């Protein structure tokens, strides 16, 4: 590469599931001397607080064809076209060495611009079923990096299994010692991802309240809930005398995860990567409305390894969930085995593998 530090443009947005792997790669490449730009939209920009200061964040217009009313859907092509023009102009000016998309509609303008300019391109697919945007670009990029294996790829397309990168705050706690359940203070972490957490706020508090008193008196709960659900979830825990910290967003999920005896979670790819790298027993409740039921596909590795209990949303009720929580919290040997099984599924070097692929594609573009 030239004397000037190489430049990567990352295109991501929409949810933390797309943004966290981008953040991890950004942290690594900055340490390697790269320049890093993040191309996202206003919604994605809400997730940029954890990105290193060295990342230049560019907001570009984009839109989804799947959301909003007729007017919003009608305006979507215009917004994407405008965003693509802006991205093309910036890439002509900046001359990035490689462009990587992490999925979600905010990545459309940057990947389209990179395709028009024939710049080296990579996509990273976090889930076991490819998202619509990444599927569209699958035949228009040099490489597809897969976070979950196997990934349902278009026919004739090969993927590189690199894993899902985790943020530095998670990597620092990789394999953190697990304290199995016992007759002492214990912690349960409840995380719902950026969408679809309402059912967890409906079912998990009564499930925990139904535990036998000899377990319940030792339990403290950290519960992520939607803003509109915060008050009632707090009130429920308080009414039942349960020590609970209920917040819309936890800044310290990695430390909460490392302290937990049990995690109750959606099956978003980034959450599962964090659970595996830190190594914790989990009860997983895939988001039923997820495109292509990709959360169920995501959960396969942990459930088949015996690290997690899978509960389909259609079969979720608080009585059964109480029994599942009790099973983990009363069997220290079994819980410890689940913790070890989770670690066995981890790919702690996912960031290095993805960075190596991105650098290889950038070098080929110079050839």
Coordinates of C-alpha atoms in Angstrom, one line a residue:
X1 CA 0.0 0.0 0.0
X2 CA 1.1 3.6 -0.5
X3 CA 2.9 5.6 2.2
X4 CA -0.4 7.1 3.3
X5 CA -2.2 5.1 6.0
X6 CA -4.8 2.7 4.3
X7 CA -8.5 3.7 4.6
X8 CA -11.4 1.4 5.3
X9 CA -15.0 2.6 4.9
X10 CA -17.4 0.6 7.1
X11 CA -21.1 0.8 6.2
X12 CA -23.4 -0.3 9.0
X13 CA -26.5 0.8 10.9
X14 CA -30.0 0.1 12.1
X15 CA -29.2 -2.1 15.2
X16 CA -26.5 -2.9 17.6
X17 CA -26.2 -6.3 16.0
X18 CA -24.8 -4.6 12.9
X19 CA -22.8 -1.9 14.7
X20 CA -21.0 -3.9 17.4
X21 CA -18.9 -6.0 14.9
X22 CA -18.1 -2.8 13.0
X23 CA -17.0 -1.2 16.3
X24 CA -14.7 -4.2 17.1
X25 CA -13.1 -4.1 13.6
X26 CA -12.6 -0.4 13.9
X27 CA -10.9 -0.7 17.3
X28 CA -8.5 -3.3 15.8
X29 CA -7.7 -1.6 12.5
X30 CA -7.0 1.7 14.2
X31 CA -4.4 -0.1 16.3
X32 CA -2.9 -1.4 13.1
X33 CA -2.5 2.1 11.7
X34 CA -5.5 2.2 9.4
X35 CA -7.8 5.2 8.9
X36 CA -11.4 4.3 9.6
X37 CA -14.6 5.9 8.4
X38 CA -18.1 4.8 9.4
X39 CA -20.9 5.4 6.9
X40 CA -24.3 5.2 8.6
X41 CA -27.7 7.0 8.8
X42 CA -29.3 8.9 11.7
X43 CA -30.7 5.7 13.3
X44 CA -27.3 4.0 13.2
X45 CA -25.6 7.1 14.6
X46 CA -27.3 6.4 17.9
X47 CA -25.0 3.4 18.4
X48 CA -21.8 5.2 17.7
X49 CA -21.1 6.3 21.3
X50 CA -18.8 3.3 21.9
X51 CA -16.7 3.8 18.7
X52 CA -13.1 5.0 19.3
X53 CA -12.5 8.7 18.8
X54 CA -10.3 8.0 15.8
X55 CA -13.3 6.8 13.7
X56 CA -14.7 9.5 11.4
X57 CA -18.5 9.1 11.3
X58 CA -20.3 10.2 8.2
X59 CA -24.1 10.3 8.1
X60 CA -25.6 9.5 4.8
X61 CA -29.3 9.3 3.8
X62 CA -30.8 5.9 3.3
X63 CA -34.2 4.2 3.7
X64 CA -35.9 0.8 4.0
X65 CA -38.6 -0.5 1.6
X66 CA -40.0 -2.6 4.5
X67 CA -41.0 0.1 7.0
X68 CA -43.3 3.1 7.0
X69 CA -46.4 4.0 5.1
X70 CA -46.9 4.4 1.3
X71 CA -45.3 7.8 1.3
X72 CA -42.2 6.7 3.1
X73 CA -41.8 3.6 0.9
X74 CA -42.3 5.8 -2.2
X75 CA -39.6 8.2 -1.1
X76 CA -37.2 5.4 -0.2
X77 CA -35.6 5.1 -3.7
X78 CA -35.0 8.9 -3.7
X79 CA -33.3 8.8 -0.3
X80 CA -31.2 5.8 -1.3
X81 CA -30.2 7.6 -4.6
X82 CA -29.3 10.8 -2.8
X83 CA -27.3 8.8 -0.2
X84 CA -25.5 6.9 -3.0
X85 CA -24.6 10.1 -4.8
X86 CA -23.1 11.5 -1.6
X87 CA -21.2 8.3 -0.9
X88 CA -19.9 8.2 -4.4
X89 CA -18.6 11.7 -4.2
X90 CA -16.9 11.0 -0.9
X91 CA -15.3 7.9 -2.1
X92 CA -14.0 9.7 -5.2
X93 CA -12.4 12.2 -2.9
X94 CA -11.2 9.7 -0.2
X95 CA -10.2 6.8 -2.4
X96 CA -10.7 4.0 0.3
X97 CA -8.7 0.9 0.0
X98 CA -11.7 -1.4 0.9
X99 CA -15.3 -1.0 1.8
X100 CA -17.1 -3.4 4.2
X101 CA -20.8 -3.6 4.8
X102 CA -22.3 -5.1 8.0
X103 CA -25.9 -5.3 6.8
X104 CA -29.0 -3.2 7.3
X105 CA -30.4 -0.7 4.9
X106 CA -27.9 2.1 6.0
X107 CA -25.2 0.1 4.3
X108 CA -26.9 0.3 0.8
X109 CA -25.5 3.7 -0.3
X110 CA -21.8 3.0 0.5
X111 CA -21.9 -0.5 -1.0
X112 CA -23.6 0.7 -4.1
X113 CA -21.1 3.5 -4.5
X114 CA -18.2 1.1 -4.0
X115 CA -19.7 -1.2 -6.6
X116 CA -20.1 1.7 -9.1
X117 CA -16.4 2.7 -8.5
X118 CA -15.2 -0.9 -8.6
X119 CA -13.6 -0.6 -5.2
X120 CA -12.7 -3.8 -3.2
X121 CA -15.8 -4.8 -1.3
X122 CA -16.6 -7.2 1.6
X123 CA -19.8 -7.9 3.5
X124 CA -20.0 -9.4 7.0
X125 CA -23.2 -11.3 7.7
X126 CA -23.7 -11.8 11.5
X127 CA -26.7 -14.2 11.3
X128 CA -27.3 -17.8 10.1
X129 CA -29.7 -16.5 7.5
X130 CA -28.5 -13.7 5.3
X131 CA -30.2 -10.4 5.6
X132 CA -31.9 -8.8 2.6
X133 CA -29.3 -6.2 2.0
X134 CA -26.3 -8.5 2.3
X135 CA -28.1 -11.1 0.1
X136 CA -28.6 -8.5 -2.6
X137 CA -24.9 -7.6 -2.6
X138 CA -23.6 -11.2 -2.2
X139 CA -22.7 -11.6 -5.9
X140 CA -21.4 -8.0 -6.1
X141 CA -18.6 -8.3 -3.5
X142 CA -15.2 -10.0 -3.4
X143 CA -15.8 -11.8 -0.1
X144 CA -18.6 -12.7 2.3
X145 CA -17.5 -13.1 5.9
X146 CA -19.9 -15.2 8.0
X147 CA -20.4 -14.8 11.7
X148 CA -22.6 -17.8 12.3
X149 CA -21.9 -21.2 10.7
X150 CA -23.4 -22.6 8.7
X151 CA -24.9 -19.5 7.0
X152 CA -27.6 -19.8 4.4
X153 CA -25.9 -18.3 1.4
X154 CA -27.2 -17.9 -2.2
X155 CA -26.5 -20.8 -4.5
X156 CA -22.9 -20.9 -5.8
X157 CA -21.6 -18.4 -3.3
X158 CA -18.9 -19.4 -0.8
X159 CA -18.5 -17.7 2.6
X160 CA -15.5 -17.4 5.0
X161 CA -16.4 -18.4 8.5
X162 CA -14.7 -15.7 10.6
X163 CA -17.1 -15.5 13.6
X164 CA -18.8 -12.4 15.1
X165 CA -16.3 -9.9 16.4
X166 CA -16.9 -8.8 20.0
X167 CA -16.1 -5.3 21.4
X168 CA -12.9 -4.8 23.4
X169 CA -14.9 -4.6 26.6
X170 CA -16.2 -8.1 25.9
X171 CA -12.8 -9.5 24.8
X172 CA -11.2 -8.3 28.0
X173 CA -13.6 -10.6 29.9
X174 CA -13.1 -13.6 27.7
X175 CA -13.4 -16.8 29.7
X176 CA -13.9 -14.8 33.0
X177 CA -14.2 -17.3 35.9
X178 CA -17.7 -18.6 36.4
X179 CA -19.1 -18.8 39.9
X180 CA -21.8 -21.6 39.8
X181 CA -25.1 -21.1 41.5
X182 CA -25.2 -21.7 45.3
X183 CA -26.5 -20.4 48.6
X184 CA -25.1 -16.9 48.1
X185 CA -25.9 -13.7 46.1
X186 CA -26.6 -14.7 42.5
X187 CA -27.3 -12.6 39.4
X188 CA -29.6 -13.0 36.4
X189 CA -29.1 -10.8 33.3
X190 CA -32.1 -10.3 31.0
X191 CA -31.3 -8.7 27.6
X192 CA -33.7 -8.3 24.8
X193 CA -31.7 -6.7 22.0
X194 CA -32.8 -3.5 20.2
X195 CA -36.2 -4.9 19.2
X196 CA -38.8 -7.3 20.3
X197 CA -38.0 -7.2 24.1
X198 CA -41.6 -6.6 25.2
X199 CA -42.4 -10.3 25.6
X200 CA -39.4 -10.7 27.9
X201 CA -40.8 -7.8 30.1
X202 CA -44.1 -9.6 30.1
X203 CA -42.9 -13.1 31.0
X204 CA -39.6 -13.0 32.7
X205 CA -40.5 -11.0 35.9
X206 CA -43.4 -13.4 36.9
X207 CA -41.1 -16.4 36.0
X208 CA -38.5 -15.1 38.4
X209 CA -41.1 -14.3 41.0
X210 CA -42.3 -17.9 40.8
X211 CA -38.9 -19.3 42.0
X212 CA -38.8 -21.0 45.4
X213 CA -37.9 -18.6 48.2
X214 CA -34.6 -20.3 49.0
X215 CA -33.4 -19.3 45.5
X216 CA -35.3 -16.0 45.2
X217 CA -33.8 -14.5 48.4
X218 CA -30.3 -14.8 46.8
X219 CA -31.3 -13.3 43.4
X220 CA -30.6 -9.9 41.9
X221 CA -31.7 -9.1 38.4
X222 CA -30.4 -6.7 35.7
X223 CA -33.2 -6.4 33.2
X224 CA -33.1 -4.4 29.9
X225 CA -36.6 -3.2 29.0
X226 CA -38.1 -0.9 26.4
X227 CA -38.7 2.7 27.6
X228 CA -42.5 2.2 27.6
X229 CA -42.1 -0.9 29.7
X230 CA -39.7 0.4 32.3
X231 CA -42.2 1.6 34.9
X232 CA -44.3 -1.5 35.0
X233 CA -41.3 -3.9 35.1
X234 CA -39.7 -1.9 37.9
X235 CA -43.0 -1.9 39.8
X236 CA -43.5 -5.6 39.3
X237 CA -40.1 -6.5 40.7
X238 CA -40.6 -4.1 43.6
X239 CA -44.0 -5.5 44.5
X240 CA -42.5 -9.0 44.7
X241 CA -39.5 -7.9 46.8
X242 CA -37.0 -8.7 44.0
X243 CA -33.7 -6.8 43.9
X244 CA -33.8 -5.6 40.3
X245 CA -32.0 -2.9 38.2
X246 CA -34.2 -2.2 35.2
X247 CA -32.9 0.1 32.4
X248 CA -33.5 0.8 28.8
X249 CA -29.8 0.4 27.9
X250 CA -27.0 -0.9 30.0
X251 CA -23.6 0.7 29.3
X252 CA -21.8 -2.2 31.2
X253 CA -23.3 -5.3 29.6
X254 CA -20.0 -7.1 29.4
X255 CA -19.4 -6.7 33.2
X256 CA -23.0 -7.6 34.0
X257 CA -22.6 -10.7 31.8
X258 CA -19.4 -11.8 33.5
X259 CA -21.0 -11.5 37.0
X260 CA -24.2 -13.4 36.0
X261 CA -25.0 -17.0 36.9
X262 CA -27.6 -17.1 34.1
X263 CA -28.4 -15.0 31.1
X264 CA -31.9 -14.8 29.6
X265 CA -31.7 -13.3 26.1
X266 CA -32.9 -13.0 22.6
X267 CA -30.7 -14.8 20.1
X268 CA -29.2 -11.9 18.3
X269 CA -25.8 -12.7 16.8
X270 CA -23.8 -10.2 18.8
X271 CA -25.4 -11.2 22.1
X272 CA -24.6 -14.8 21.4
X273 CA -21.0 -14.0 20.5
X274 CA -20.7 -12.1 23.8
X275 CA -22.3 -15.0 25.8
X276 CA -19.9 -17.5 24.2
X277 CA -16.7 -15.5 24.6
X278 CA -17.4 -14.7 28.3
X279 CA -18.9 -18.3 28.7
X280 CA -22.2 -18.2 30.5
X281 CA -25.3 -20.5 30.7
X282 CA -28.2 -19.0 28.8
X283 CA -31.9 -19.4 28.2
X284 CA -32.5 -18.2 24.6
X285 CA -35.8 -16.9 23.3
X286 CA -35.4 -16.2 19.5
X287 CA -37.4 -13.2 18.2
X288 CA -40.2 -14.9 16.2
X289 CA -40.6 -12.0 13.8
X290 CA -36.9 -11.9 12.8
X291 CA -36.5 -12.1 9.0
X292 CA -36.1 -15.8 7.9
X293 CA -36.3 -16.8 11.6
X294 CA -32.6 -16.1 11.7
X295 CA -32.4 -16.0 15.5
X296 CA -33.4 -19.6 15.8
X297 CA -30.6 -20.4 13.3
X298 CA -28.2 -18.3 15.3
X299 CA -29.0 -20.2 18.5
X300 CA -28.2 -23.7 17.1
X301 CA -24.5 -23.8 18.0
X302 CA -25.0 -22.9 21.7
X303 CA -28.1 -25.1 22.1
X304 CA -26.6 -28.2 20.3
X305 CA -23.4 -27.8 22.5
X306 CA -25.5 -27.9 25.6
X307 CA -24.6 -24.3 26.6
X308 CA -28.1 -22.9 26.3
X309 CA -31.8 -23.8 26.6
X310 CA -33.8 -22.8 23.6
X311 CA -37.4 -21.6 24.2
X312 CA -39.4 -20.8 21.0
X313 CA -41.5 -17.7 21.5
X314 CA -44.7 -19.7 20.7
X315 CA -44.0 -21.9 23.8
X316 CA -42.9 -19.1 26.2
X317 CA -44.9 -18.9 29.4
X318 CA -43.9 -17.9 32.9
X319 CA -44.6 -21.3 34.5
X320 CA -42.4 -23.3 32.2
X321 CA -39.7 -20.5 32.3
X322 CA -39.7 -20.7 36.1
X323 CA -38.9 -24.4 35.9
X324 CA -36.1 -23.8 33.4
X325 CA -34.5 -21.0 35.5
X326 CA -34.8 -23.2 38.6
X327 CA -33.1 -26.1 36.7
X328 CA -30.0 -24.0 36.0
X329 CA -29.9 -22.2 39.4
X330 CA -30.2 -25.5 41.5
X331 CA -27.6 -27.5 39.6
X332 CA -24.1 -26.0 40.0
X333 CA -22.4 -28.8 38.2
X334 CA -24.8 -28.6 35.2
X335 CA -24.5 -24.8 35.1
X336 CA -20.7 -25.0 35.1
X337 CA -20.8 -27.5 32.3
X338 CA -23.1 -25.1 30.3
X339 CA -20.5 -22.3 31.0
X340 CA -17.7 -24.5 29.6
X341 CA -19.8 -25.5 26.6
X342 CA -20.4 -21.9 25.8
X343 CA -16.7 -21.2 25.8
X344 CA -16.3 -24.1 23.4
X345 CA -18.5 -22.3 20.9
X346 CA -16.6 -19.0 21.2
X347 CA -14.5 -17.5 18.4
X348 CA -12.5 -15.0 20.4
X349 CA -10.2 -14.3 17.4
X350 CA -13.1 -13.3 15.1
X351 CA -11.9 -9.7 14.9
X352 CA -8.4 -10.9 13.8
X353 CA -9.9 -13.2 11.2
X354 CA -12.2 -10.5 9.8
X355 CA -9.4 -8.0 9.8
X356 CA -7.1 -10.4 7.9
X357 CA -9.8 -11.0 5.3
X358 CA -10.4 -7.3 4.8
X359 CA -6.7 -6.6 4.5
X360 CA -6.3 -9.4 2.0
X361 CA -9.1 -8.1 -0.2
X362 CA -7.6 -4.6 0.0
X363 CA -4.2 -5.9 -1.1
X364 CA -5.7 -7.8 -4.0
X365 CA -7.4 -4.5 -5.1
X366 CA -3.9 -3.0 -5.3
X367 CA -2.7 -5.8 -7.5

